[in-house]
XYZ file of C-alpha atoms in Angstrom:
706
model
C -28.944 -14.252 -27.148
C -25.609 -15.066 -28.801
C -22.775 -12.274 -29.475
C -19.035 -12.731 -30.926
C -16.406 -11.061 -28.996
C -12.653 -10.872 -29.385
C -11.376 -11.582 -25.731
C -7.779 -11.286 -24.840
C -6.265 -14.161 -22.734
C -6.703 -13.800 -18.999
C -4.245 -12.078 -16.567
C -2.711 -15.484 -15.444
C -2.899 -17.106 -19.129
C 0.123 -17.915 -20.849
C -0.997 -16.948 -24.517
C -0.349 -13.888 -26.489
C -3.264 -13.248 -28.660
C -6.929 -12.653 -29.168
C -9.438 -14.981 -29.798
C -12.475 -14.824 -31.414
C -15.302 -16.415 -29.201
C -18.911 -17.103 -29.524
C -20.937 -17.093 -26.340
C -24.576 -17.991 -25.556
C -25.985 -16.746 -22.527
C -29.331 -16.273 -21.028
C -30.537 -13.125 -19.085
C -32.805 -12.721 -15.837
C -33.686 -9.429 -15.146
C -34.424 -7.875 -11.858
C -35.787 -4.498 -11.115
C -35.099 -2.017 -8.111
C -35.667 1.348 -7.906
C -35.682 1.936 -11.829
C -32.328 0.356 -11.962
C -31.596 -2.912 -13.672
C -29.812 -6.022 -12.039
C -28.936 -9.073 -14.729
C -27.288 -12.130 -13.885
C -25.553 -14.179 -16.811
C -25.222 -17.863 -17.199
C -23.169 -19.441 -19.980
C -25.071 -21.817 -22.244
C -22.560 -22.707 -25.032
C -19.506 -21.639 -26.403
C -18.067 -22.060 -29.804
C -15.156 -24.768 -30.232
C -12.597 -22.098 -30.808
C -13.409 -20.940 -27.119
C -13.357 -24.253 -25.467
C -9.442 -24.373 -25.184
C -9.723 -20.906 -22.893
C -10.515 -21.504 -19.359
C -14.277 -21.474 -17.927
C -13.371 -18.345 -15.392
C -12.519 -16.418 -18.658
C -15.673 -17.209 -20.277
C -17.389 -16.110 -17.317
C -15.466 -12.871 -16.520
C -16.416 -12.147 -20.304
C -20.176 -12.355 -19.520
C -20.059 -10.605 -15.983
C -18.223 -7.800 -17.476
C -19.261 -6.721 -20.821
C -21.699 -3.909 -21.603
C -23.219 -5.316 -24.762
C -24.986 -7.675 -22.560
C -26.645 -5.023 -20.723
C -28.314 -3.516 -23.766
C -27.140 -0.213 -22.699
C -25.212 0.606 -25.702
C -21.812 0.112 -24.198
C -20.090 -2.115 -21.890
C -20.570 -2.538 -18.170
C -17.240 -2.575 -16.599
C -18.176 -3.803 -12.962
C -21.004 -5.317 -11.332
C -20.695 -2.489 -8.601
C -22.627 -0.456 -11.177
C -25.687 -1.631 -9.668
C -26.460 -0.203 -6.103
C -26.195 -2.897 -3.579
C -29.907 -3.982 -2.482
C -31.456 -2.869 0.907
C -33.482 -4.855 3.198
C -36.426 -2.905 2.000
C -36.099 -4.137 -1.559
C -34.746 -7.372 -1.436
C -33.296 -9.078 -4.530
C -34.314 -12.742 -5.788
C -31.316 -14.715 -5.592
C -30.473 -16.184 -8.982
C -28.050 -19.327 -8.597
C -24.606 -18.290 -10.268
C -22.749 -20.158 -12.631
C -20.011 -22.395 -11.409
C -16.342 -21.287 -12.379
C -12.816 -22.472 -11.883
C -10.044 -20.692 -10.011
C -7.350 -18.867 -11.617
C -4.061 -19.809 -10.402
C -3.272 -19.019 -6.982
C -6.429 -16.660 -6.975
C -8.982 -17.982 -4.185
C -11.682 -15.843 -5.337
C -12.566 -12.968 -7.255
C -10.056 -11.661 -10.136
C -7.125 -9.231 -9.895
C -6.901 -6.130 -11.619
C -3.880 -5.432 -13.632
C -3.568 -1.545 -12.536
C -3.808 -1.583 -8.686
C -3.768 2.235 -8.269
C -3.401 4.266 -11.338
C -2.386 7.732 -10.882
C -0.834 10.111 -13.824
C -1.584 9.596 -17.256
C -0.158 10.961 -20.472
C -0.569 10.096 -24.297
C 2.062 10.251 -27.011
C 1.711 11.583 -30.800
C 1.525 7.856 -31.416
C -1.300 7.211 -29.486
C 0.597 5.054 -26.646
C -0.911 5.677 -23.273
C 1.484 6.040 -20.135
C 0.070 5.511 -16.485
C 1.712 5.454 -13.144
C 0.561 2.417 -11.054
C 1.243 3.857 -7.597
C 1.060 0.690 -5.648
C 3.236 -1.397 -7.980
C 5.844 1.458 -8.485
C 5.579 1.298 -12.254
C 5.231 3.266 -15.443
C 3.251 1.403 -17.734
C 2.764 1.707 -21.570
C -0.293 0.612 -23.222
C -0.082 0.662 -27.107
C -3.015 1.410 -29.216
C -3.176 -2.217 -29.776
C -3.668 -2.882 -26.054
C -0.452 -4.475 -25.241
C 0.838 -3.638 -21.805
C 4.736 -3.276 -20.795
C 6.621 -1.890 -18.206
C 8.559 1.275 -19.213
C 10.247 1.934 -16.142
C 10.432 0.683 -12.151
C 10.280 -2.897 -10.716
C 7.114 -4.219 -9.071
C 6.863 -3.078 -5.532
C 10.402 -1.763 -5.371
C 10.434 1.152 -3.747
C 13.399 3.748 -4.106
C 15.143 6.739 -5.865
C 17.500 5.105 -8.142
C 17.882 6.394 -11.739
C 18.777 3.783 -14.291
C 17.261 2.211 -17.503
C 14.071 0.488 -17.082
C 13.719 -1.804 -14.007
C 16.899 -0.449 -12.704
C 15.251 2.690 -11.728
C 12.852 2.839 -8.680
C 10.282 5.539 -7.551
C 8.011 6.664 -4.437
C 4.883 7.415 -6.423
C 1.522 8.220 -4.623
C -1.973 7.983 -6.097
C -1.631 12.053 -6.826
C 1.657 11.803 -8.640
C 1.075 13.503 -11.821
C 2.764 13.015 -15.246
C 3.315 14.785 -18.857
C 4.885 14.335 -21.903
C 7.633 17.292 -23.047
C 8.245 18.805 -26.335
C 11.070 16.168 -26.720
C 8.671 13.172 -26.307
C 9.989 12.466 -22.821
C 7.836 11.470 -19.802
C 8.252 13.794 -16.795
C 6.710 12.370 -13.564
C 6.129 13.929 -10.179
C 8.059 11.511 -7.788
C 6.001 12.530 -4.876
C 7.696 10.824 -1.995
C 11.222 11.418 -3.267
C 10.443 15.004 -3.521
C 11.905 15.102 -6.891
C 10.866 15.709 -10.599
C 12.043 12.800 -13.113
C 12.790 12.423 -16.798
C 11.785 9.292 -18.539
C 13.202 8.923 -22.267
C 10.733 6.830 -24.744
C 13.535 4.103 -24.173
C 13.016 3.904 -20.693
C 16.202 5.690 -19.161
C 15.273 7.636 -15.708
C 17.112 10.601 -14.406
C 16.374 13.141 -11.800
C 15.609 16.672 -13.331
C 15.359 18.570 -9.644
C 14.732 18.225 -6.209
C 16.013 16.601 -3.036
C 15.536 12.650 -3.209
C 14.538 12.283 0.368
C 12.217 9.208 0.919
C 9.084 9.705 2.822
C 6.278 12.400 2.537
C 7.451 14.249 5.583
C 10.493 15.649 7.231
C 11.187 18.933 5.553
C 9.639 21.823 6.939
C 9.855 24.248 3.709
C 10.373 24.587 0.086
C 13.522 25.842 -1.371
C 14.350 27.211 -5.031
C 17.803 26.264 -6.268
C 19.108 24.165 -9.128
C 19.074 20.377 -9.363
C 19.316 18.483 -6.122
C 19.992 21.924 -4.766
C 16.379 22.642 -4.863
C 13.737 21.190 -2.413
C 10.189 20.299 -3.752
C 7.475 19.619 -1.131
C 5.611 16.383 -2.213
C 5.079 17.230 -6.116
C 1.845 15.920 -7.465
C 0.061 17.535 -10.351
C 2.368 19.024 -13.158
C 1.595 20.964 -16.283
C 3.363 21.914 -19.338
C 4.053 25.748 -19.615
C 3.958 27.131 -23.311
C 7.885 27.725 -22.965
C 8.450 24.322 -22.444
C 9.000 24.511 -18.528
C 7.389 22.288 -15.814
C 4.673 23.855 -13.756
C 4.401 21.568 -10.608
C 1.756 21.979 -7.445
C 3.269 21.096 -4.206
C 0.683 18.797 -2.090
C 2.548 19.861 1.106
C 2.768 23.714 0.759
C 0.009 24.223 -1.735
C 2.105 26.292 -4.258
C 3.181 26.168 -7.728
C 6.806 25.695 -8.536
C 8.383 26.333 -12.040
C 11.198 23.819 -13.370
C 13.122 24.547 -16.086
C 14.248 21.724 -18.465
C 17.787 22.312 -16.959
C 16.473 21.628 -13.396
C 15.990 25.272 -12.097
C 13.140 25.353 -9.635
C 11.684 28.626 -8.621
C 8.409 29.668 -6.827
C 5.791 31.287 -8.553
C 3.940 34.111 -6.296
C 0.428 35.729 -6.410
C -1.602 37.741 -4.355
C -5.272 37.384 -2.926
C -6.800 40.634 -2.827
C -9.711 38.923 -0.761
C -8.396 36.981 2.118
C -11.594 35.959 3.636
C -13.693 35.159 0.989
C -14.040 31.995 -1.381
C -10.603 33.151 -3.388
C -8.692 31.664 -0.855
C -7.640 28.140 -1.757
C -7.781 25.215 0.743
C -6.017 22.563 -1.248
C -4.368 23.001 -4.699
C -4.929 19.912 -6.745
C -5.392 20.211 -10.550
C -3.040 22.310 -12.460
C -3.356 23.484 -16.218
C -2.010 26.325 -18.805
C -3.994 27.878 -21.411
C -2.385 28.400 -24.759
C -1.699 32.112 -23.302
C 0.300 30.626 -20.694
C -2.121 31.725 -17.855
C -2.186 29.226 -14.903
C -5.406 27.568 -13.561
C -5.358 25.414 -10.617
C -8.503 23.564 -8.726
C -9.031 23.686 -4.950
C -11.936 21.134 -4.361
C -14.908 22.781 -5.750
C -13.007 26.083 -7.302
C -11.097 26.985 -9.787
C -8.444 29.715 -9.590
C -6.594 31.698 -12.404
C -3.313 33.275 -11.797
C -2.985 36.458 -13.936
C -0.834 39.629 -13.262
C 0.427 38.296 -10.314
C -3.373 37.476 -8.565
C -5.207 34.503 -8.064
C -8.805 34.958 -8.451
C -11.861 32.667 -8.514
C -12.584 31.498 -12.076
C -15.098 29.059 -12.046
C -17.139 27.118 -9.328
C -19.310 28.653 -6.452
C -19.767 27.599 -2.828
C -23.517 28.644 -3.140
C -26.258 26.160 -3.989
C -26.335 25.831 -7.695
C -27.083 23.969 -10.815
C -24.288 21.779 -12.075
C -24.049 23.446 -15.448
C -24.414 27.272 -16.541
C -21.883 29.937 -16.485
C -18.807 29.160 -14.855
C -18.989 31.552 -11.693
C -22.473 30.044 -11.002
C -22.112 26.476 -11.895
C -21.672 23.978 -9.121
C -18.510 21.861 -9.279
C -17.822 18.783 -6.991
C -14.246 17.938 -6.392
C -11.947 18.799 -9.311
C -8.844 16.755 -8.945
C -7.347 17.391 -12.534
C -7.573 19.373 -15.526
C -6.328 19.694 -19.159
C -7.101 22.326 -21.999
C -7.706 20.622 -25.409
C -6.615 22.077 -28.724
C -9.526 24.336 -28.935
C -9.108 26.066 -25.949
C -11.650 24.373 -23.890
C -10.731 23.176 -20.221
C -11.880 19.627 -19.099
C -12.270 18.445 -15.668
C -12.084 15.255 -13.762
C -14.902 16.052 -11.294
C -15.150 13.222 -8.934
C -18.202 11.187 -10.811
C -18.410 13.233 -13.908
C -16.105 14.496 -16.857
C -17.095 18.192 -16.905
C -15.953 21.028 -19.586
C -15.700 24.877 -19.334
C -15.706 26.146 -22.839
C -13.519 28.967 -24.312
C -16.606 31.454 -23.740
C -17.043 30.210 -19.875
C -19.984 28.027 -20.144
C -19.845 24.640 -18.070
C -21.296 21.604 -19.058
C -21.149 17.900 -18.317
C -19.675 15.770 -21.024
C -20.134 12.552 -19.470
C -21.334 10.830 -16.291
C -23.378 12.290 -13.788
C -22.766 15.067 -11.186
C -22.461 13.668 -7.537
C -23.424 10.343 -8.648
C -20.659 7.652 -8.841
C -20.991 4.461 -10.243
C -19.435 2.205 -13.073
C -20.519 1.789 -16.573
C -20.048 2.419 -20.390
C -22.328 4.013 -22.658
C -23.372 7.355 -24.127
C -22.806 10.546 -21.814
C -26.253 10.309 -20.160
C -25.794 6.484 -19.381
C -22.097 6.247 -18.530
C -20.897 6.515 -15.072
C -17.658 6.836 -13.350
C -16.594 5.773 -9.911
C -13.633 8.011 -9.043
C -11.989 10.115 -11.854
C -8.483 11.055 -11.844
C -6.038 12.023 -14.189
C -6.920 12.823 -17.709
C -4.975 13.601 -21.044
C -5.879 13.699 -24.730
C -4.864 11.141 -27.513
C -4.064 12.399 -31.083
C -7.759 12.098 -32.195
C -8.726 14.490 -29.558
C -10.537 11.984 -27.270
C -9.998 11.993 -23.774
C -8.223 9.220 -21.651
C -9.182 9.395 -17.964
C -8.209 7.116 -14.807
C -11.269 5.907 -13.333
C -10.640 3.884 -10.210
C -8.482 0.979 -11.118
C -9.529 1.283 -14.981
C -8.599 3.460 -17.971
C -11.675 4.964 -19.913
C -11.751 6.784 -22.911
C -14.327 9.440 -23.598
C -15.019 10.287 -27.245
C -15.720 14.064 -28.326
C -19.264 13.203 -27.979
C -19.062 11.926 -24.597
C -19.425 8.249 -25.448
C -17.355 6.414 -22.847
C -15.612 2.666 -23.029
C -13.230 0.772 -20.986
C -9.501 0.030 -22.254
C -9.656 -3.900 -23.098
C -6.365 -3.787 -21.646
C -7.448 -2.863 -18.243
C -11.095 -4.668 -17.644
C -12.762 -3.762 -14.461
C -12.746 -6.786 -12.163
C -14.311 -5.016 -9.048
C -17.994 -5.267 -7.626
C -19.757 -6.972 -4.883
C -21.003 -10.181 -6.302
C -21.446 -13.456 -4.156
C -21.231 -17.099 -5.459
C -18.065 -19.429 -6.708
C -14.706 -18.609 -6.732
C -14.717 -17.277 -10.503
C -18.073 -15.393 -10.324
C -17.303 -13.477 -7.010
C -16.319 -10.040 -7.301
C -14.735 -7.806 -4.638
C -14.201 -4.047 -4.136
C -10.706 -3.044 -2.425
C -10.818 -4.985 0.762
C -8.901 -2.788 3.200
C -8.312 -5.635 5.953
C -8.774 -9.464 6.027
C -8.280 -12.262 8.495
C -8.826 -16.037 8.560
C -10.170 -18.530 11.091
C -8.922 -22.170 12.003
C -10.944 -23.851 9.053
C -9.762 -21.776 6.388
C -12.444 -19.275 5.967
C -11.438 -15.686 4.991
C -13.198 -12.713 6.278
C -12.896 -9.262 4.197
C -14.035 -5.891 5.186
C -15.774 -3.956 2.354
C -15.688 -0.296 3.214
C -17.812 0.497 -0.110
C -20.680 -1.691 0.541
C -20.187 -1.574 4.555
C -20.278 -5.247 4.829
C -18.150 -8.256 5.793
C -17.739 -10.822 3.216
C -16.821 -14.432 3.939
C -14.829 -16.697 1.505
C -14.985 -20.547 2.184
C -11.978 -22.577 1.617
C -13.186 -23.617 -2.056
C -13.367 -19.777 -2.676
C -17.252 -19.264 -2.653
C -17.894 -15.662 -1.374
C -20.947 -14.717 0.870
C -22.150 -12.132 3.265
C -21.327 -12.494 6.835
C -22.497 -9.285 8.267
C -23.582 -5.779 7.605
C -26.323 -4.498 5.563
C -25.108 -3.615 1.895
C -25.427 0.032 1.130
C -26.519 1.075 4.485
C -24.004 2.961 6.551
C -24.654 4.096 10.068
C -24.525 7.853 10.928
C -25.548 9.176 14.408
C -25.553 12.831 12.840
C -28.204 11.961 10.323
C -30.066 10.022 12.955
C -29.377 6.515 11.442
C -28.270 3.893 13.451
C -28.956 0.419 12.918
C -27.434 -2.528 15.173
C -27.085 -4.771 12.105
C -25.242 -2.163 10.235
C -21.820 -0.528 10.288
C -20.647 3.136 10.199
C -17.173 2.659 8.784
C -15.210 -0.418 9.174
C -11.498 -0.191 9.720
C -10.057 -3.490 10.394
C -11.142 -7.317 11.238
C -9.475 -9.741 13.274
C -10.235 -13.452 14.169
C -9.699 -15.073 17.764
C -8.583 -18.738 18.563
C -12.303 -19.686 18.933
C -12.814 -18.358 15.278
C -14.926 -15.544 16.507
C -14.819 -12.385 14.135
C -14.064 -9.113 15.563
C -14.337 -5.512 13.677
C -13.158 -2.152 14.285
C -16.063 0.364 13.259
C -15.972 3.707 13.552
C -17.807 4.082 16.742
C -17.293 0.884 18.060
C -15.499 -2.520 18.218
C -17.906 -5.407 17.854
C -17.965 -9.055 17.991
C -19.931 -11.110 15.177
C -21.521 -14.386 16.412
C -24.194 -16.165 13.921
C -24.035 -12.710 12.119
C -25.246 -10.736 14.863
C -23.211 -7.736 15.934
C -22.349 -7.591 19.725
C -20.554 -4.227 20.927
C -17.366 -4.975 22.934
C -16.539 -1.233 23.449
C -17.904 1.835 22.298
C -15.454 4.527 20.862
C -15.533 7.972 19.838
C -13.361 10.042 17.597
C -10.555 10.472 20.618
C -10.110 6.897 20.735
C -11.027 5.850 16.969
C -9.413 2.563 16.242
C -7.787 1.703 12.938
C -6.175 -1.632 13.469
C -6.857 -4.503 15.725
C -5.467 -7.937 16.589
C -6.918 -10.540 18.945
C -4.914 -13.027 21.196
C -5.564 -16.534 22.143
C -7.789 -15.598 25.244
C -9.609 -12.612 23.540
C -7.712 -9.704 24.484
C -7.660 -6.983 21.882
C -5.122 -5.187 20.742
C -6.031 -1.595 19.134
C -4.074 0.962 17.180
C -5.795 4.478 17.348
C -5.431 8.383 17.918
C -4.258 7.284 21.857
C -1.617 5.003 20.423
C -1.590 1.324 21.175
C -4.010 -0.203 23.979
C -4.968 -3.744 24.835
C -8.390 -4.333 26.260
C -9.722 -7.393 27.703
C -12.900 -9.285 26.273
C -15.102 -6.848 28.187
C -13.309 -3.788 26.758
C -11.130 -2.533 29.838
C -8.121 -1.226 29.223
C -5.392 -3.625 30.293
C -2.136 -2.065 28.505
C -1.204 1.106 27.051
C 1.963 1.610 25.118
C 3.063 5.196 25.089
C 5.960 7.003 23.492
C 8.197 6.790 26.535
C 8.105 2.771 26.139
C 9.711 3.402 22.521
C 11.987 6.193 23.221
C 14.041 3.876 25.650
C 14.873 1.592 22.482
C 16.208 4.583 20.462
C 19.915 4.842 19.887
C 21.386 7.612 22.332
C 21.992 10.254 19.737
C 18.542 9.883 18.494
C 15.890 11.810 19.969
C 12.320 10.377 19.636
C 9.787 13.158 18.639
C 6.887 10.426 18.467
C 5.963 7.054 17.379
C 3.392 6.259 14.597
C 2.081 2.611 15.065
C 0.375 1.434 12.112
C -0.450 -2.138 12.998
C -0.535 -4.829 15.837
C -0.035 -8.407 16.146
C 0.163 -11.320 18.680
C 2.250 -14.458 18.214
C 0.871 -17.898 19.754
C 2.620 -17.003 22.863
C 0.881 -13.932 23.442
C 3.571 -11.549 22.909
C 2.343 -8.120 21.310
C 4.092 -6.907 18.051
C 3.865 -3.112 17.083
C 4.694 -1.772 13.475
C 6.203 1.640 14.036
C 6.251 4.039 11.000
C 8.435 6.801 13.228
C 11.219 4.427 13.619
C 10.977 1.940 10.807
C 10.803 -0.935 13.066
C 8.651 -3.783 14.534
C 8.686 -3.518 18.141
C 7.777 -6.458 20.629
C 6.132 -6.246 24.189
C 6.567 -9.826 25.672
C 4.011 -11.106 28.312
C 6.039 -9.842 30.986
C 6.038 -6.246 29.824
C 9.708 -5.944 28.426
C 10.077 -3.971 25.291
C 12.806 -4.754 22.331
C 13.223 -3.971 18.685
C 11.797 -7.136 16.943
C 12.984 -6.258 13.445
C 14.378 -3.312 11.537
C 16.663 -0.455 12.117
C 15.856 2.894 13.847
C 15.890 5.421 11.336
C 16.609 2.738 8.636
C 14.600 3.883 5.596
C 14.062 1.724 2.805
C 13.865 -2.064 2.205
C 16.744 -4.309 2.877
C 17.010 -7.957 4.320
C 19.327 -8.798 7.224
C 19.571 -9.551 10.837
C 17.879 -7.093 13.619
C 20.052 -3.637 13.517
C 20.790 -4.655 9.762
C 17.540 -5.154 7.942
C 15.417 -2.166 6.907
C 11.417 -1.762 6.675
C 10.538 1.032 4.656
C 6.600 0.828 5.440
C 5.582 2.122 2.113
C 2.104 0.452 2.338
C -0.602 -1.061 4.378
C 0.985 -2.827 7.250
C -0.489 -6.231 8.374
C 1.165 -9.026 10.279
C 0.353 -12.526 10.485
C 2.540 -15.654 12.233
C 2.766 -19.044 11.343
C 2.857 -22.166 13.550
C 6.545 -22.318 13.496
C 6.614 -18.413 14.714
C 7.827 -16.957 11.534
C 5.991 -13.730 10.735
C 5.013 -12.792 7.237
C 4.379 -8.760 6.881
C 3.241 -6.620 4.396
C 3.637 -2.680 3.728
C 7.504 -2.897 3.089
C 7.106 -3.807 -0.666
C 7.076 -7.547 -1.308
C 5.915 -9.718 1.406
C 8.628 -10.341 4.285
C 9.291 -13.178 6.542
C 10.963 -12.320 9.936
C 12.009 -15.283 12.156
C 11.719 -15.555 15.678
C 15.245 -13.855 16.057
C 14.149 -10.905 13.919
C 15.899 -11.798 10.761
C 14.143 -10.264 7.868
C 14.190 -11.900 4.362
C 11.945 -11.632 1.058
C 10.732 -15.485 0.481
C 10.063 -16.664 -3.342
C 6.828 -17.613 -2.785
C 4.226 -19.459 -5.594
C 2.012 -16.584 -6.042
C 5.163 -14.225 -7.135
C 5.262 -10.824 -5.801
C 1.570 -9.679 -5.576
C 0.924 -6.151 -3.816
C -1.005 -7.122 -0.848
C -3.457 -4.779 1.315
C -3.295 -7.561 3.848
C -2.420 -11.001 5.113
C -3.412 -14.116 6.935
C -2.738 -17.796 7.588
C -4.744 -20.421 7.626
C -4.317 -24.426 7.307
C -0.666 -24.390 5.614
C -1.486 -21.635 3.193
C -0.683 -17.608 3.094
C -3.677 -15.624 2.134
C -3.665 -12.144 0.822
C -5.881 -9.286 -0.475
C -4.862 -7.813 -3.603
C -6.882 -5.474 -5.844
C -10.186 -7.143 -6.227
C -9.232 -10.616 -5.427
C -8.388 -13.107 -2.380
C -5.057 -15.080 -3.274
C -3.716 -17.977 -1.624
C -0.238 -19.719 -1.658
C 1.231 -23.000 0.203
C 3.437 -21.974 2.987
C 6.900 -22.545 2.121
C 7.969 -26.037 3.821
């Protein structure tokens, strides 16, 4: 089969234009439970394509739906359910592929964590990337630029373009007002910000206090005199005001264009029934000015001072039908179109409530996540988020890490500017695909181990970038409640570490296991009181854990050796600072066996030496934000997943504070210039003179600075 495509240059390529390519490939089909798995190998390419990298050609082959014959494009290999041992898949040798620069395995995504989305009258799409802390602009031709913000720079600065900074979350909303300005909910700055079409950022209302905690209540007022508690969803009222849903208090606030903030109050007649919202998420306003909001599987309408259930039911019911009887799944975002119909992002399907009150499924399938373009019955969504309408009335939706377009008839396609690169595919570097890796570690031989919480497995990446399965059963998740417990499967992996003997340890939700020759050996059983979120292993096999009980160190048999309590940390606080608690987020050992704890409460990294003495290794108590410097001067914001790794000379490399930071043995913090630039990393590791990092759907590598 031969097809012609217009393929844009790869993410790391220097070319700027689309090239027409002709690719001939073969298809091998494997059937499992009425789903078709297809593997592609390139047979020949046109001369015009030979200048492009072979990895780009392979990405084209793996990612396009036209190959599948489904009538659309298939954005990710993860659309196919993982095989189980009962239905084995015959392996097909994947084609070889070269690596992209600084990519060890997989393909990075352009969007790391897309949040709010809006479309202007010219068809330009704007999207918040809450991991990179950027507001991006995508033209109808697919050109992507940054309108405001600077990569991985957290802050609250107003200013032009890259001079501005934000603290977005994955729930931060966005809209375009009547003047054509973007209005964004800057969630963890507790503020509403305005961005002009030229990229000038200003603060409309709210007290810009970093961090999504710390204030006990909301406060009405004007401008900086108002207090907004973690603003998330945002909608435009018919009079031009901004209506804001607060994620912390679950109330709706009104913000006028001059920054005056007031609270919308409503009554709930039935305080015991399903009219009581448990969490306020989506927000929309109809053409009559009536406010609607979603709370999980229910939608409420505020009218005449009362909030009543308007759609959805808690009873067992069919997905479609009259609005009060139709079953909704998890409505996170809503928007009215010009005809007065309400469209919903409902987990894995786009739903519509017509103006006459009938619920129907526009595209996707109720409670059946997946990934794939095509018509309304074929298309699948992985995790629907924000939505908006373009000038033609088509819907633009956030789906996982990509942008999808949904036509009026329900046909779904993926933006060429945000190709899907996720999945679970083993094979050589450019062929391998990953889902979000929440934790990774490396052994002394250069192998990298990545947790895949979606498929519930541990993947291994060899030094040449080849990905393979190490442990776990793809698609099988242990559940004691359901009576399904397999010794070779995981329940919910949290963290991974490797000891000095290159033995892999994994923290599962109900146990810590050691993996030897692919066999899971339980080191210690856990329950919900001791659930471990992060682990590290020292040179003699002692395991440091971060869990609900704080930080503990266990010996190789699982016995508790050390417990780090609040009182240990309180002794380090300044005299005027009363420490109410500490929030450990990560642990690490250096080569000498000293223990390091990243504490979100004090914004420091604490050190416990082998004699039991505690000290502040880096950061400043109450020193929010990110700033390089000596101990007591440097600041660690801890705005993302915190992982630490040590290199042979004793330097620590740290994620979770914006860009990757380096901390010398004396506690001096700096931001090194590394060959891979400033990627957004969920975890970091060291092996064989290389730093290794997990970013969106790819494992990166860079030489360690000499």
